Amino acid sequence: MTSFLDPVIAFVSAHPWAAYLTLFLAALLEAIPVVGALVPGSTIILALSALVPGGELNLWGVLAAAVAGALLGDGSAFWAGHRSQREILGAWPMSGYPGVMAQSEAFFIRWGTLAVFFARFVPPIHAFVPITAGALGMRPIRFYGVNIAAVLAWALAHVLPGVFAVSALHHYAGFPHHEHIGKHLWILAVFAAAIIALGVWTLRRRQARTGLRPGAGPT
């Protein structure tokens, strides 16, 4: 993996536009069924985010590229499942991964709306849950309401660790870095925690209000 990433990082360091495009494509491909299980999108995003403290890349540009790619990938997969319904789950290329498909379907049926949020952080089924949600009849407004929050939290969780780590290295080693990044990092970290907490609280409150329990299926 290192031998693959090293030339990529070297190239995008000299060509920022390529870095943002790479981030977008990594997030997009990681969200596509089957392809997402093969493309090291999370690793690429984490590696490129390390270029932010040195000024090679812009923090907001990195986040925007990752969020846009993930939203487009998840949304496309959901609509493919929504249009084709359940028959798409047994079609090629998903038919070549019966174990992962069964795991994804069981995960979604058990957790319903919660599955869309937390699947973003659970490889390899994160690439299969959106299409499963569409195929099993989840309403688009509900899917996007949860998916947008999940993607925002996912992007922050993948970008901030690399930025924090390299920022700390720059600080203790005396390397040049952008001072304003620190304030933005803490704001985004709090924002990420708030998104996750709000998502969990909202879903639990809804479950308590409607009497929905894990195992009740999608809504």
PDB file of C-alpha atoms in Angstrom:
ATOM      1  CA  MET A   1       0.000   0.000   0.000  1.00  0.00           C
ATOM      2  CA  THR A   2       2.835   2.404   0.836  1.00  0.00           C
ATOM      3  CA  SER A   3       4.453   1.837  -2.556  1.00  0.00           C
ATOM      4  CA  PHE A   4       1.157   2.786  -4.189  1.00  0.00           C
ATOM      5  CA  LEU A   5       0.494   5.893  -2.090  1.00  0.00           C
ATOM      6  CA  ASP A   6       3.984   7.422  -2.148  1.00  0.00           C
ATOM      7  CA  PRO A   7       3.965   8.436  -5.852  1.00  0.00           C
ATOM      8  CA  VAL A   8       0.346   9.594  -5.560  1.00  0.00           C
ATOM      9  CA  ILE A   9       1.159  11.857  -2.617  1.00  0.00           C
ATOM     10  CA  ALA A  10       4.286  13.171  -4.347  1.00  0.00           C
ATOM     11  CA  PHE A  11       2.330  14.048  -7.481  1.00  0.00           C
ATOM     12  CA  VAL A  12      -0.600  15.750  -5.773  1.00  0.00           C
ATOM     13  CA  SER A  13       1.753  17.714  -3.523  1.00  0.00           C
ATOM     14  CA  ALA A  14       2.993  19.451  -6.657  1.00  0.00           C
ATOM     15  CA  HIS A  15      -0.463  19.655  -8.286  1.00  0.00           C
ATOM     16  CA  PRO A  16      -3.145  20.709  -5.754  1.00  0.00           C
ATOM     17  CA  TRP A  17      -5.973  20.409  -8.310  1.00  0.00           C
ATOM     18  CA  ALA A  18      -5.062  16.742  -8.713  1.00  0.00           C
ATOM     19  CA  ALA A  19      -5.201  16.287  -4.937  1.00  0.00           C
ATOM     20  CA  TYR A  20      -8.759  17.577  -4.694  1.00  0.00           C
ATOM     21  CA  LEU A  21      -9.782  15.452  -7.680  1.00  0.00           C
ATOM     22  CA  THR A  22      -8.126  12.413  -6.100  1.00  0.00           C
ATOM     23  CA  LEU A  23      -9.950  13.052  -2.819  1.00  0.00           C
ATOM     24  CA  PHE A  24     -13.261  13.386  -4.633  1.00  0.00           C
ATOM     25  CA  LEU A  25     -12.738  10.187  -6.630  1.00  0.00           C
ATOM     26  CA  ALA A  26     -11.499   8.253  -3.583  1.00  0.00           C
ATOM     27  CA  ALA A  27     -14.639   9.151  -1.622  1.00  0.00           C
ATOM     28  CA  LEU A  28     -16.863   8.503  -4.643  1.00  0.00           C
ATOM     29  CA  LEU A  29     -15.402   5.110  -5.527  1.00  0.00           C
ATOM     30  CA  GLU A  30     -15.368   3.988  -1.908  1.00  0.00           C
ATOM     31  CA  ALA A  31     -19.149   4.473  -1.817  1.00  0.00           C
ATOM     32  CA  ILE A  32     -19.851   2.359  -4.926  1.00  0.00           C
ATOM     33  CA  PRO A  33     -20.877  -1.266  -4.280  1.00  0.00           C
ATOM     34  CA  VAL A  34     -18.082  -3.809  -4.884  1.00  0.00           C
ATOM     35  CA  VAL A  35     -15.646  -1.088  -6.014  1.00  0.00           C
ATOM     36  CA  GLY A  36     -15.780   0.429  -2.548  1.00  0.00           C
ATOM     37  CA  ALA A  37     -14.577  -2.810  -1.035  1.00  0.00           C
ATOM     38  CA  LEU A  38     -11.467  -2.724  -3.240  1.00  0.00           C
ATOM     39  CA  VAL A  39     -10.470   0.963  -3.376  1.00  0.00           C
ATOM     40  CA  PRO A  40      -8.480   2.226  -0.329  1.00  0.00           C
ATOM     41  CA  GLY A  41     -10.439   5.468  -0.264  1.00  0.00           C
ATOM     42  CA  SER A  42     -10.164   6.058   3.477  1.00  0.00           C
ATOM     43  CA  THR A  43      -6.401   5.517   3.391  1.00  0.00           C
ATOM     44  CA  ILE A  44      -5.985   7.962   0.511  1.00  0.00           C
ATOM     45  CA  ILE A  45      -8.084  10.627   2.248  1.00  0.00           C
ATOM     46  CA  LEU A  46      -6.181  10.238   5.503  1.00  0.00           C
ATOM     47  CA  ALA A  47      -2.827  10.424   3.690  1.00  0.00           C
ATOM     48  CA  LEU A  48      -3.711  13.517   1.654  1.00  0.00           C
ATOM     49  CA  SER A  49      -5.162  15.315   4.671  1.00  0.00           C
ATOM     50  CA  ALA A  50      -1.635  15.271   6.100  1.00  0.00           C
ATOM     51  CA  LEU A  51      -0.718  17.858   3.433  1.00  0.00           C
ATOM     52  CA  VAL A  52      -3.019  20.473   4.990  1.00  0.00           C
ATOM     53  CA  PRO A  53      -0.772  21.722   7.852  1.00  0.00           C
ATOM     54  CA  GLY A  54       2.093  22.467   5.460  1.00  0.00           C
ATOM     55  CA  GLY A  55      -0.165  24.571   3.265  1.00  0.00           C
ATOM     56  CA  GLU A  56      -0.068  22.281   0.199  1.00  0.00           C
ATOM     57  CA  LEU A  57      -3.830  21.769   0.493  1.00  0.00           C
ATOM     58  CA  ASN A  58      -6.665  23.799   1.970  1.00  0.00           C
ATOM     59  CA  LEU A  59      -8.588  22.244   4.863  1.00  0.00           C
ATOM     60  CA  TRP A  60     -11.999  23.315   3.576  1.00  0.00           C
ATOM     61  CA  GLY A  61     -11.161  22.167   0.064  1.00  0.00           C
ATOM     62  CA  VAL A  62     -10.175  18.723   1.357  1.00  0.00           C
ATOM     63  CA  LEU A  63     -13.394  18.405   3.349  1.00  0.00           C
ATOM     64  CA  ALA A  64     -15.531  19.656   0.464  1.00  0.00           C
ATOM     65  CA  ALA A  65     -13.983  17.183  -1.987  1.00  0.00           C
ATOM     66  CA  ALA A  66     -14.427  14.241   0.391  1.00  0.00           C
ATOM     67  CA  VAL A  67     -18.014  15.167   1.281  1.00  0.00           C
ATOM     68  CA  ALA A  68     -19.031  15.761  -2.342  1.00  0.00           C
ATOM     69  CA  GLY A  69     -17.587  12.441  -3.502  1.00  0.00           C
ATOM     70  CA  ALA A  70     -19.183  10.467  -0.673  1.00  0.00           C
ATOM     71  CA  LEU A  71     -22.597  12.090  -1.125  1.00  0.00           C
ATOM     72  CA  LEU A  72     -22.577  11.469  -4.863  1.00  0.00           C
ATOM     73  CA  GLY A  73     -21.456   7.865  -4.405  1.00  0.00           C
ATOM     74  CA  ASP A  74     -23.966   7.046  -1.670  1.00  0.00           C
ATOM     75  CA  GLY A  75     -26.766   8.866  -3.465  1.00  0.00           C
ATOM     76  CA  SER A  76     -26.126   7.096  -6.765  1.00  0.00           C
ATOM     77  CA  ALA A  77     -26.047   3.696  -5.063  1.00  0.00           C
ATOM     78  CA  PHE A  78     -29.271   4.450  -3.182  1.00  0.00           C
ATOM     79  CA  TRP A  79     -31.122   5.496  -6.340  1.00  0.00           C
ATOM     80  CA  ALA A  80     -29.892   2.444  -8.224  1.00  0.00           C
ATOM     81  CA  GLY A  81     -31.432   0.294  -5.518  1.00  0.00           C
ATOM     82  CA  HIS A  82     -34.553   2.469  -5.287  1.00  0.00           C
ATOM     83  CA  ARG A  83     -35.253   2.103  -9.024  1.00  0.00           C
ATOM     84  CA  SER A  84     -34.498  -1.598  -9.357  1.00  0.00           C
ATOM     85  CA  GLN A  85     -35.817  -2.710  -5.972  1.00  0.00           C
ATOM     86  CA  ARG A  86     -34.804  -6.019  -4.449  1.00  0.00           C
ATOM     87  CA  GLU A  87     -33.796  -7.728  -7.709  1.00  0.00           C
ATOM     88  CA  ILE A  88     -30.635  -5.603  -7.931  1.00  0.00           C
ATOM     89  CA  LEU A  89     -29.254  -7.230  -4.777  1.00  0.00           C
ATOM     90  CA  GLY A  90     -28.821 -10.499  -6.655  1.00  0.00           C
ATOM     91  CA  ALA A  91     -27.596  -8.981  -9.912  1.00  0.00           C
ATOM     92  CA  TRP A  92     -24.020  -8.690 -11.109  1.00  0.00           C
ATOM     93  CA  PRO A  93     -21.627  -7.565  -9.683  1.00  0.00           C
ATOM     94  CA  MET A  94     -23.287  -7.902  -6.250  1.00  0.00           C
ATOM     95  CA  SER A  95     -23.969 -11.559  -7.000  1.00  0.00           C
ATOM     96  CA  GLY A  96     -20.231 -12.176  -6.774  1.00  0.00           C
ATOM     97  CA  TYR A  97     -20.224 -11.133  -3.102  1.00  0.00           C
ATOM     98  CA  PRO A  98     -23.107 -13.089  -1.541  1.00  0.00           C
ATOM     99  CA  GLY A  99     -21.546 -13.052   1.916  1.00  0.00           C
ATOM    100  CA  VAL A 100     -21.124  -9.279   2.068  1.00  0.00           C
ATOM    101  CA  MET A 101     -24.565  -8.713   0.538  1.00  0.00           C
ATOM    102  CA  ALA A 102     -26.181 -10.964   3.128  1.00  0.00           C
ATOM    103  CA  GLN A 103     -24.286  -9.167   5.889  1.00  0.00           C
ATOM    104  CA  SER A 104     -25.326  -5.769   4.526  1.00  0.00           C
ATOM    105  CA  GLU A 105     -28.983  -6.768   4.228  1.00  0.00           C
ATOM    106  CA  ALA A 106     -29.043  -8.271   7.714  1.00  0.00           C
ATOM    107  CA  PHE A 107     -27.370  -5.146   9.120  1.00  0.00           C
ATOM    108  CA  PHE A 108     -29.946  -2.885   7.467  1.00  0.00           C
ATOM    109  CA  ILE A 109     -32.964  -5.014   8.370  1.00  0.00           C
ATOM    110  CA  ARG A 110     -31.863  -5.151  11.986  1.00  0.00           C
ATOM    111  CA  TRP A 111     -30.964  -1.503  12.490  1.00  0.00           C
ATOM    112  CA  GLY A 112     -33.024   0.338   9.865  1.00  0.00           C
ATOM    113  CA  THR A 113     -32.240   4.057   9.851  1.00  0.00           C
ATOM    114  CA  LEU A 114     -29.352   3.582  12.246  1.00  0.00           C
ATOM    115  CA  ALA A 115     -27.684   1.320   9.676  1.00  0.00           C
ATOM    116  CA  VAL A 116     -27.373   4.164   7.152  1.00  0.00           C
ATOM    117  CA  PHE A 117     -25.519   6.301   9.665  1.00  0.00           C
ATOM    118  CA  PHE A 118     -23.206   3.766  11.243  1.00  0.00           C
ATOM    119  CA  ALA A 119     -22.497   1.741   8.081  1.00  0.00           C
ATOM    120  CA  ARG A 120     -20.408   4.713   6.909  1.00  0.00           C
ATOM    121  CA  PHE A 121     -17.862   3.701   9.523  1.00  0.00           C
ATOM    122  CA  VAL A 122     -18.042  -0.087   9.067  1.00  0.00           C
ATOM    123  CA  PRO A 123     -16.033  -1.512   6.153  1.00  0.00           C
ATOM    124  CA  PRO A 124     -16.717  -3.338   3.929  1.00  0.00           C
ATOM    125  CA  ILE A 125     -20.508  -3.079   4.230  1.00  0.00           C
ATOM    126  CA  HIS A 126     -20.444   0.730   3.998  1.00  0.00           C
ATOM    127  CA  ALA A 127     -20.274   0.313   0.208  1.00  0.00           C
ATOM    128  CA  PHE A 128     -23.349  -1.934   0.147  1.00  0.00           C
ATOM    129  CA  VAL A 129     -25.794  -0.435   2.654  1.00  0.00           C
ATOM    130  CA  PRO A 130     -26.973   2.542   0.499  1.00  0.00           C
ATOM    131  CA  ILE A 131     -27.996   0.316  -2.418  1.00  0.00           C
ATOM    132  CA  THR A 132     -29.564  -2.114   0.057  1.00  0.00           C
ATOM    133  CA  ALA A 133     -31.506   0.718   1.694  1.00  0.00           C
ATOM    134  CA  GLY A 134     -32.905   1.763  -1.685  1.00  0.00           C
ATOM    135  CA  ALA A 135     -33.703  -1.794  -2.733  1.00  0.00           C
ATOM    136  CA  LEU A 136     -35.563  -2.519   0.503  1.00  0.00           C
ATOM    137  CA  GLY A 137     -37.791   0.529   0.193  1.00  0.00           C
ATOM    138  CA  MET A 138     -36.325   3.177   2.478  1.00  0.00           C
ATOM    139  CA  ARG A 139     -37.830   6.575   1.714  1.00  0.00           C
ATOM    140  CA  PRO A 140     -35.427   8.984  -0.060  1.00  0.00           C
ATOM    141  CA  ILE A 141     -36.080  11.866   2.337  1.00  0.00           C
ATOM    142  CA  ARG A 142     -35.186   9.658   5.296  1.00  0.00           C
ATOM    143  CA  PHE A 143     -32.113   8.236   3.611  1.00  0.00           C
ATOM    144  CA  TYR A 144     -30.686  11.624   2.660  1.00  0.00           C
ATOM    145  CA  GLY A 145     -31.516  13.150   6.030  1.00  0.00           C
ATOM    146  CA  VAL A 146     -29.401  10.519   7.769  1.00  0.00           C
ATOM    147  CA  ASN A 147     -26.802  10.079   5.027  1.00  0.00           C
ATOM    148  CA  ILE A 148     -25.838  13.757   4.890  1.00  0.00           C
ATOM    149  CA  ALA A 149     -25.134  13.802   8.631  1.00  0.00           C
ATOM    150  CA  ALA A 150     -23.231  10.512   8.347  1.00  0.00           C
ATOM    151  CA  VAL A 151     -21.063  11.741   5.480  1.00  0.00           C
ATOM    152  CA  LEU A 152     -20.202  14.975   7.296  1.00  0.00           C
ATOM    153  CA  ALA A 153     -19.160  13.052  10.400  1.00  0.00           C
ATOM    154  CA  TRP A 154     -17.277  10.491   8.284  1.00  0.00           C
ATOM    155  CA  ALA A 155     -15.350  13.179   6.387  1.00  0.00           C
ATOM    156  CA  LEU A 156     -14.321  14.923   9.586  1.00  0.00           C
ATOM    157  CA  ALA A 157     -13.314  11.612  11.171  1.00  0.00           C
ATOM    158  CA  HIS A 158     -11.070  10.816   8.188  1.00  0.00           C
ATOM    159  CA  VAL A 159      -9.554  14.237   7.589  1.00  0.00           C
ATOM    160  CA  LEU A 160      -8.959  15.581  11.093  1.00  0.00           C
ATOM    161  CA  PRO A 161      -6.691  12.788  12.421  1.00  0.00           C
ATOM    162  CA  GLY A 162      -4.138  13.325   9.647  1.00  0.00           C
ATOM    163  CA  VAL A 163      -4.260  17.084  10.067  1.00  0.00           C
ATOM    164  CA  PHE A 164      -3.965  16.885  13.855  1.00  0.00           C
ATOM    165  CA  ALA A 165      -1.051  14.457  13.687  1.00  0.00           C
ATOM    166  CA  VAL A 166       1.002  16.472  11.226  1.00  0.00           C
ATOM    167  CA  SER A 167       0.124  19.763  12.955  1.00  0.00           C
ATOM    168  CA  ALA A 168       1.474  18.329  16.201  1.00  0.00           C
ATOM    169  CA  LEU A 169       4.619  17.175  14.414  1.00  0.00           C
ATOM    170  CA  HIS A 170       5.140  20.625  12.928  1.00  0.00           C
ATOM    171  CA  HIS A 171       4.599  22.225  16.306  1.00  0.00           C
ATOM    172  CA  TYR A 172       7.050  20.078  18.260  1.00  0.00           C
ATOM    173  CA  ALA A 173       9.648  19.856  15.495  1.00  0.00           C
ATOM    174  CA  GLY A 174       9.525  23.548  14.735  1.00  0.00           C
ATOM    175  CA  PHE A 175       8.419  23.079  11.113  1.00  0.00           C
ATOM    176  CA  PRO A 176       6.582  25.933   9.415  1.00  0.00           C
ATOM    177  CA  HIS A 177       2.811  25.591   9.468  1.00  0.00           C
ATOM    178  CA  HIS A 178      -0.338  27.724   9.238  1.00  0.00           C
ATOM    179  CA  GLU A 179      -1.282  29.033  12.659  1.00  0.00           C
ATOM    180  CA  HIS A 180      -4.965  29.565  11.784  1.00  0.00           C
ATOM    181  CA  ILE A 181      -5.486  25.859  11.162  1.00  0.00           C
ATOM    182  CA  GLY A 182      -5.473  25.029  14.868  1.00  0.00           C
ATOM    183  CA  LYS A 183      -8.586  27.071  15.612  1.00  0.00           C
ATOM    184  CA  HIS A 184     -10.407  25.556  12.642  1.00  0.00           C
ATOM    185  CA  LEU A 185      -9.459  22.052  13.739  1.00  0.00           C
ATOM    186  CA  TRP A 186     -10.953  22.397  17.179  1.00  0.00           C
ATOM    187  CA  ILE A 187     -14.131  23.947  15.785  1.00  0.00           C
ATOM    188  CA  LEU A 188     -14.486  21.070  13.322  1.00  0.00           C
ATOM    189  CA  ALA A 189     -13.729  18.471  15.990  1.00  0.00           C
ATOM    190  CA  VAL A 190     -16.500  19.860  18.179  1.00  0.00           C
ATOM    191  CA  PHE A 191     -18.780  19.992  15.150  1.00  0.00           C
ATOM    192  CA  ALA A 192     -18.058  16.334  14.325  1.00  0.00           C
ATOM    193  CA  ALA A 193     -18.795  15.263  17.887  1.00  0.00           C
ATOM    194  CA  ALA A 194     -22.002  17.284  17.849  1.00  0.00           C
ATOM    195  CA  ILE A 195     -23.175  15.654  14.599  1.00  0.00           C
ATOM    196  CA  ILE A 196     -22.587  12.156  15.927  1.00  0.00           C
ATOM    197  CA  ALA A 197     -24.207  12.939  19.295  1.00  0.00           C
ATOM    198  CA  LEU A 198     -27.199  14.615  17.661  1.00  0.00           C
ATOM    199  CA  GLY A 199     -27.644  11.736  15.232  1.00  0.00           C
ATOM    200  CA  VAL A 200     -27.596   9.111  17.983  1.00  0.00           C
ATOM    201  CA  TRP A 201     -29.883  11.177  20.234  1.00  0.00           C
ATOM    202  CA  THR A 202     -32.401  11.849  17.444  1.00  0.00           C
ATOM    203  CA  LEU A 203     -32.583   8.234  16.349  1.00  0.00           C
ATOM    204  CA  ARG A 204     -32.890   6.938  19.899  1.00  0.00           C
ATOM    205  CA  ARG A 205     -35.610   9.457  20.651  1.00  0.00           C
ATOM    206  CA  ARG A 206     -37.476   8.410  17.540  1.00  0.00           C
ATOM    207  CA  GLN A 207     -37.148   4.752  18.522  1.00  0.00           C
ATOM    208  CA  ALA A 208     -38.483   5.482  21.990  1.00  0.00           C
ATOM    209  CA  ARG A 209     -41.394   7.513  20.585  1.00  0.00           C
ATOM    210  CA  THR A 210     -42.460   4.968  17.981  1.00  0.00           C
ATOM    211  CA  GLY A 211     -41.570   1.863  19.925  1.00  0.00           C
ATOM    212  CA  LEU A 212     -39.121   0.796  17.182  1.00  0.00           C
ATOM    213  CA  ARG A 213     -36.486  -1.631  18.405  1.00  0.00           C
ATOM    214  CA  PRO A 214     -33.465  -3.173  16.664  1.00  0.00           C
ATOM    215  CA  GLY A 215     -34.857  -5.945  14.548  1.00  0.00           C
ATOM    216  CA  ALA A 216     -37.988  -4.015  13.541  1.00  0.00           C
ATOM    217  CA  GLY A 217     -36.595  -3.382  10.082  1.00  0.00           C
ATOM    218  CA  PRO A 218     -36.290  -0.330   7.797  1.00  0.00           C
ATOM    219  CA  THR A 219     -38.627   2.647   7.791  1.00  0.00           C
TER     220      THR A 219
END
